[in-house]
mmCIF file with all atom_site columns, C-alpha atoms in Angstrom:
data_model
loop_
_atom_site.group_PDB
_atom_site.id
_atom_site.type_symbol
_atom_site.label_atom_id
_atom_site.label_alt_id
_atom_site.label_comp_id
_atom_site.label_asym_id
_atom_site.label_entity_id
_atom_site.label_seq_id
_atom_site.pdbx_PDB_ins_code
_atom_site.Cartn_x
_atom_site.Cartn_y
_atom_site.Cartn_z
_atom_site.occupancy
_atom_site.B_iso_or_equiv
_atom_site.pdbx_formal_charge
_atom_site.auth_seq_id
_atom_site.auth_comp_id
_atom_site.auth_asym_id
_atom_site.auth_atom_id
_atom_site.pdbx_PDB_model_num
ATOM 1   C CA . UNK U 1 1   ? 87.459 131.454 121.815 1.00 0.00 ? 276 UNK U CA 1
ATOM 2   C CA . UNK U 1 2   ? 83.848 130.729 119.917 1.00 0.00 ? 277 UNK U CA 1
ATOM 3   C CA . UNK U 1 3   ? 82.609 133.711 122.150 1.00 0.00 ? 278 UNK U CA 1
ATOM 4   C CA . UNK U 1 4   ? 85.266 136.010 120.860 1.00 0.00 ? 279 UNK U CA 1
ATOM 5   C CA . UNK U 1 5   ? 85.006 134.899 117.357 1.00 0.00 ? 280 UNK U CA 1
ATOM 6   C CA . UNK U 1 6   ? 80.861 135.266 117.606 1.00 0.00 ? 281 UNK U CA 1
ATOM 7   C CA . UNK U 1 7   ? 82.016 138.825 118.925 1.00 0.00 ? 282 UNK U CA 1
ATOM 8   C CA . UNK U 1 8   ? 83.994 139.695 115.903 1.00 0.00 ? 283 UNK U CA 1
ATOM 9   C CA . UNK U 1 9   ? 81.134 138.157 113.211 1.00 0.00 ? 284 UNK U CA 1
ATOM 10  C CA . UNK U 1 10  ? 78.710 140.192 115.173 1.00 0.00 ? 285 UNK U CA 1
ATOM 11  C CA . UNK U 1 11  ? 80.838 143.695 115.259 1.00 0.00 ? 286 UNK U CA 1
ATOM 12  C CA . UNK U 1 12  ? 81.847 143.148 111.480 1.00 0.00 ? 287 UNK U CA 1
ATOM 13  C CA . UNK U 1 13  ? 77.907 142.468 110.279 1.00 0.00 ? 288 UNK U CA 1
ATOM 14  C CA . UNK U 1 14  ? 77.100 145.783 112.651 1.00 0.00 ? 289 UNK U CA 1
ATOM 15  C CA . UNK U 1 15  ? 79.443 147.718 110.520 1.00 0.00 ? 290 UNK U CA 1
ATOM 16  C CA . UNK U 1 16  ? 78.665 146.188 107.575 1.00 0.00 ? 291 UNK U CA 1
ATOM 17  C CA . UNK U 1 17  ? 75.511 147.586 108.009 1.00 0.00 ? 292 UNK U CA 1
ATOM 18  C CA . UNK U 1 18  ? 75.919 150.585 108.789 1.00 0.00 ? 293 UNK U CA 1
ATOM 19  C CA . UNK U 1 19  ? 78.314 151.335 105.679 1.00 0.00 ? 294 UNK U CA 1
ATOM 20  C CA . UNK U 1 20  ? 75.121 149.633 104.097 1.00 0.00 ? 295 UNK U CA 1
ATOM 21  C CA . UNK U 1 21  ? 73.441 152.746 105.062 1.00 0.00 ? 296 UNK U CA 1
ATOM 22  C CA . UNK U 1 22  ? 75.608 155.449 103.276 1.00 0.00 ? 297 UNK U CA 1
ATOM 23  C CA . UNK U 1 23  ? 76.886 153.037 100.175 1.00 0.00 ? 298 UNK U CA 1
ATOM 24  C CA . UNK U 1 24  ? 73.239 154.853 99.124  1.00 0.00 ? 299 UNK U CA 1
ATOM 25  C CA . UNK U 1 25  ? 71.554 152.086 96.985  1.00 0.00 ? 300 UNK U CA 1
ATOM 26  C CA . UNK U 1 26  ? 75.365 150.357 96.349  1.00 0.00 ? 301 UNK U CA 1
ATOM 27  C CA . UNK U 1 27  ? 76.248 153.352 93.874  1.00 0.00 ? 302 UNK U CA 1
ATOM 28  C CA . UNK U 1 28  ? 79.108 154.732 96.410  1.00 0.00 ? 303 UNK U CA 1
ATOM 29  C CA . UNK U 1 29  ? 81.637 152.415 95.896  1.00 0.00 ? 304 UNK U CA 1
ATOM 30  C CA . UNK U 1 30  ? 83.695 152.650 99.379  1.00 0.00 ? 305 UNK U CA 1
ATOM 31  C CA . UNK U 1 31  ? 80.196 152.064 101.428 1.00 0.00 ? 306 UNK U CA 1
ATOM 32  C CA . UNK U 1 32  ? 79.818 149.311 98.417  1.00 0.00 ? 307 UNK U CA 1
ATOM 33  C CA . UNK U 1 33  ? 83.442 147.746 99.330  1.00 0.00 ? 308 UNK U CA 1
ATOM 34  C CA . UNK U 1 34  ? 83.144 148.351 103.398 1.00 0.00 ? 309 UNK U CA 1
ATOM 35  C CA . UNK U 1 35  ? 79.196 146.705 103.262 1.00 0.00 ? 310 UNK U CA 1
ATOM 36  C CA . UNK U 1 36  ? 80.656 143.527 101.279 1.00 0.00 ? 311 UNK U CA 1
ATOM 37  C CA . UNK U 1 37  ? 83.910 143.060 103.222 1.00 0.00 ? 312 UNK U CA 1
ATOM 38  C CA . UNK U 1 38  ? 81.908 143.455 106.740 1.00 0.00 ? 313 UNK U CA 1
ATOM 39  C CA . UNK U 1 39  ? 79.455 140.765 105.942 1.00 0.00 ? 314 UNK U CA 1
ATOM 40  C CA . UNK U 1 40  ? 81.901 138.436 104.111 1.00 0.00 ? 315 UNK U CA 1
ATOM 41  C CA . UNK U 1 41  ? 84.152 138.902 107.233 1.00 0.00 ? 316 UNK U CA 1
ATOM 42  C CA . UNK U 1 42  ? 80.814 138.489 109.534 1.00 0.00 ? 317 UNK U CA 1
ATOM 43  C CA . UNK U 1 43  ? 79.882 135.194 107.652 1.00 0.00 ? 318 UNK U CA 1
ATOM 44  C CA . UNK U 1 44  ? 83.326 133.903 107.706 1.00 0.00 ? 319 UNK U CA 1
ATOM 45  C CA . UNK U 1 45  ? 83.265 133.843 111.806 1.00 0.00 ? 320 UNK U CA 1
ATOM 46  C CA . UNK U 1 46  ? 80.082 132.762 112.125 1.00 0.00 ? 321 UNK U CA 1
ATOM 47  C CA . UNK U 1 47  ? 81.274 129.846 110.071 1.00 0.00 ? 322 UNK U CA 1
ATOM 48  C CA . UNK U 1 48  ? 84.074 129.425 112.484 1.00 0.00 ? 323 UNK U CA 1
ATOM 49  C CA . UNK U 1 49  ? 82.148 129.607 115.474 1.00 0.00 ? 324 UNK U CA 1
ATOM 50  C CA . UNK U 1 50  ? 79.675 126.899 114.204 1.00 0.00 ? 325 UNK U CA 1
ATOM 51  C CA . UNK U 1 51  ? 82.575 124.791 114.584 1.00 0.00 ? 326 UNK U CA 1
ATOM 52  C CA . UNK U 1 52  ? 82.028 124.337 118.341 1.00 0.00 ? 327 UNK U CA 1
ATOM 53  C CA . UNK U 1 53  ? 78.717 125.988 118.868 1.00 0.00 ? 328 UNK U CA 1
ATOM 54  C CA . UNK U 1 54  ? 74.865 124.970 118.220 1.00 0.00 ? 329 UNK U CA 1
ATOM 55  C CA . UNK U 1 55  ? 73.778 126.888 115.568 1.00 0.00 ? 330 UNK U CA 1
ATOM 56  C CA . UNK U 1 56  ? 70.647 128.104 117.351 1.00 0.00 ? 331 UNK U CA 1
ATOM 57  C CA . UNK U 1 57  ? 72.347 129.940 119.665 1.00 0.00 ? 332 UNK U CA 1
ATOM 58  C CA . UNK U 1 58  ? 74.683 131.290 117.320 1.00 0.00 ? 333 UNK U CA 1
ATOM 59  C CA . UNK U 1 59  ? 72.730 132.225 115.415 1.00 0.00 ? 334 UNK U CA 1
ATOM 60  C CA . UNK U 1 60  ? 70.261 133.813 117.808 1.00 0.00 ? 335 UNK U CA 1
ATOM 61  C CA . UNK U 1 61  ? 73.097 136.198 119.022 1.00 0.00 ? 336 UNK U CA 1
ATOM 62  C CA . UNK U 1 62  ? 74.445 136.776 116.246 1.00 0.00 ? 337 UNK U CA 1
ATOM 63  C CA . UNK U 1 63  ? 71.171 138.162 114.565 1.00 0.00 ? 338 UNK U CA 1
ATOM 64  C CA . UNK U 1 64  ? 69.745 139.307 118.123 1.00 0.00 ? 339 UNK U CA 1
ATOM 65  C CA . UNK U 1 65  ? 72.757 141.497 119.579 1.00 0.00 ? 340 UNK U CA 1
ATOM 66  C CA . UNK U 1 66  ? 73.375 143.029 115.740 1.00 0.00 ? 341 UNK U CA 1
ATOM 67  C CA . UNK U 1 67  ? 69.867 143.743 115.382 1.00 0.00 ? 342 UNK U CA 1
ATOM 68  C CA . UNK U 1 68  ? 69.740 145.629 118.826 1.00 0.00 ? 343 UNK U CA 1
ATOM 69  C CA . UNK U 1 69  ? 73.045 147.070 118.031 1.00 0.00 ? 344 UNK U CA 1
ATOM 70  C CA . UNK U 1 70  ? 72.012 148.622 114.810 1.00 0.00 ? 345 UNK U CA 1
ATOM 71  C CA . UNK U 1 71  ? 68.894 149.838 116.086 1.00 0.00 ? 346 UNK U CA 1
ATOM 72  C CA . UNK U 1 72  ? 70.765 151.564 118.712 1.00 0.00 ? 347 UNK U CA 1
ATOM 73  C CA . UNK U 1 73  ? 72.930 152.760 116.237 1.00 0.00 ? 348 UNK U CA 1
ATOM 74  C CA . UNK U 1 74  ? 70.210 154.076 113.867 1.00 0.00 ? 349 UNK U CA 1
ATOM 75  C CA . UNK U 1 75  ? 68.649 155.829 117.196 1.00 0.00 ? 350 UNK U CA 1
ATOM 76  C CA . UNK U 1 76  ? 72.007 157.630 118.632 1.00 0.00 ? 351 UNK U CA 1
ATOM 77  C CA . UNK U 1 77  ? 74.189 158.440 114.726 1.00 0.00 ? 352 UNK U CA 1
ATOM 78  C CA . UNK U 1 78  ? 70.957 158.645 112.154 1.00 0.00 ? 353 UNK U CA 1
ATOM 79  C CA . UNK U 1 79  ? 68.570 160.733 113.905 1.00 0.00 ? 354 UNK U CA 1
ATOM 80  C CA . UNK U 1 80  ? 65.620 157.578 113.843 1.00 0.00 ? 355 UNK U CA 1
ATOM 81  C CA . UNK U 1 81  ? 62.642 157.573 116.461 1.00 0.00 ? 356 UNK U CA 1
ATOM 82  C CA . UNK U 1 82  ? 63.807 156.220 119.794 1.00 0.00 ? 357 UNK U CA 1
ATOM 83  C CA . UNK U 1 83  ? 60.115 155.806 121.140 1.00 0.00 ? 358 UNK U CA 1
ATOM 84  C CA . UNK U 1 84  ? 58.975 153.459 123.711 1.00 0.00 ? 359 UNK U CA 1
ATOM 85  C CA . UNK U 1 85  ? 57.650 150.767 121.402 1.00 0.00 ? 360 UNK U CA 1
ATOM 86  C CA . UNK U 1 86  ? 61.231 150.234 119.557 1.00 0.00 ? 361 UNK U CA 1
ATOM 87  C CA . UNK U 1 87  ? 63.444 150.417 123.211 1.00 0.00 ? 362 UNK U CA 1
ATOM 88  C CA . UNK U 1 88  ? 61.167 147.980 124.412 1.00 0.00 ? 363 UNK U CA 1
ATOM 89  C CA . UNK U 1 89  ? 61.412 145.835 121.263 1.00 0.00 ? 364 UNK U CA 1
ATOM 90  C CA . UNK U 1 90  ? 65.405 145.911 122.212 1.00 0.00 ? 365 UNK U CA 1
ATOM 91  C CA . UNK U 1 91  ? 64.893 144.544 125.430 1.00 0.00 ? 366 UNK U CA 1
ATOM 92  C CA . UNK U 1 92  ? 62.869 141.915 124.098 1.00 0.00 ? 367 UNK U CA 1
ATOM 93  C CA . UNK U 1 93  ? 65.013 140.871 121.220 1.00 0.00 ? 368 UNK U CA 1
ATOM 94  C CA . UNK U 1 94  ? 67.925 141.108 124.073 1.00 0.00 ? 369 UNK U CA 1
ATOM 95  C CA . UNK U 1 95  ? 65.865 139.252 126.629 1.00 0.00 ? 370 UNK U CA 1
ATOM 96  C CA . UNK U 1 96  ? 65.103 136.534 123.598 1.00 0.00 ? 371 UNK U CA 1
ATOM 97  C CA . UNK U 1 97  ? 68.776 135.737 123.323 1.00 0.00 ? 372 UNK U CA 1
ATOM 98  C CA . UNK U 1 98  ? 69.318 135.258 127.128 1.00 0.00 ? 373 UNK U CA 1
ATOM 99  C CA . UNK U 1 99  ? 66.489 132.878 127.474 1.00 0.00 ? 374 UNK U CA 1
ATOM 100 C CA . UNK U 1 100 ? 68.158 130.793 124.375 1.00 0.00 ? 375 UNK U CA 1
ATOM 101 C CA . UNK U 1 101 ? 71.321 130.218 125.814 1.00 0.00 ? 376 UNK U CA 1
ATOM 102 C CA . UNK U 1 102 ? 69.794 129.355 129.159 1.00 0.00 ? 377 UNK U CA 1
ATOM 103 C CA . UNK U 1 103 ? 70.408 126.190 127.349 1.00 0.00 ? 378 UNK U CA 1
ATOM 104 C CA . UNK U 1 104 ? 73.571 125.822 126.953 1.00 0.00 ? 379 UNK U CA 1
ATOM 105 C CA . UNK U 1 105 ? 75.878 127.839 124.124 1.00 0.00 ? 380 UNK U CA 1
ATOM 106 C CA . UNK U 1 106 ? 78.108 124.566 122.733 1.00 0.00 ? 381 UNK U CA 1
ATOM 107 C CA . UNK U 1 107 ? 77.279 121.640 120.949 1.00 0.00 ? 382 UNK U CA 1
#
């Protein structure tokens, strides 16, 4: 259950930020509304999931996978450079969160 909640903080901070991207400075006020509501729903599960998970690891998903994600997202929807240097930075920050839960994912 912690992984599936971790699953929905990380999909609602992903869109989040991406209706970041076209609230255009937070003067569009459904972008506004869908940016707030994504990370106040993202927060809310990651609270949850703290519950019965370290908050390294967590937190290293959480911020790892959604960073990767909206790179990937930025690189396949909003035209941005998908050059060597950035896929590999991907990998890494993907790689990064394996090695952390190596450890262990629960308190």
């Amino acid at each position: 259950m912690m992984w599936l909640m971790l699953s929905g903080a990380i999909l609602a901070e992903v869109l989040g930020t991406t209706a970041m991207k076209y609230s255009d400075g937070f003067t569009r006020l459904w972008p506004s509304l869908a940016t707030a509501s994504g990370y106040l729903v993202a927060f809310a599960l990651l609270a949850q999931t703290l519950k019965t998970m370290s908050v390294g690891t967590a937190y290293a998903v959480w911020s790892g996978i959604g960073t990767a994600a909206i790179a990937a997202i930025g690189m396949i929807f909003l035209d941005e450079s998908a050059s060597a240097p950035r896929l590999i930075g991907i990998v890494l920050v993907i790689a990064g969160v394996v090695v952390l839960n190596l450890g262990g994912a629960s308190h």
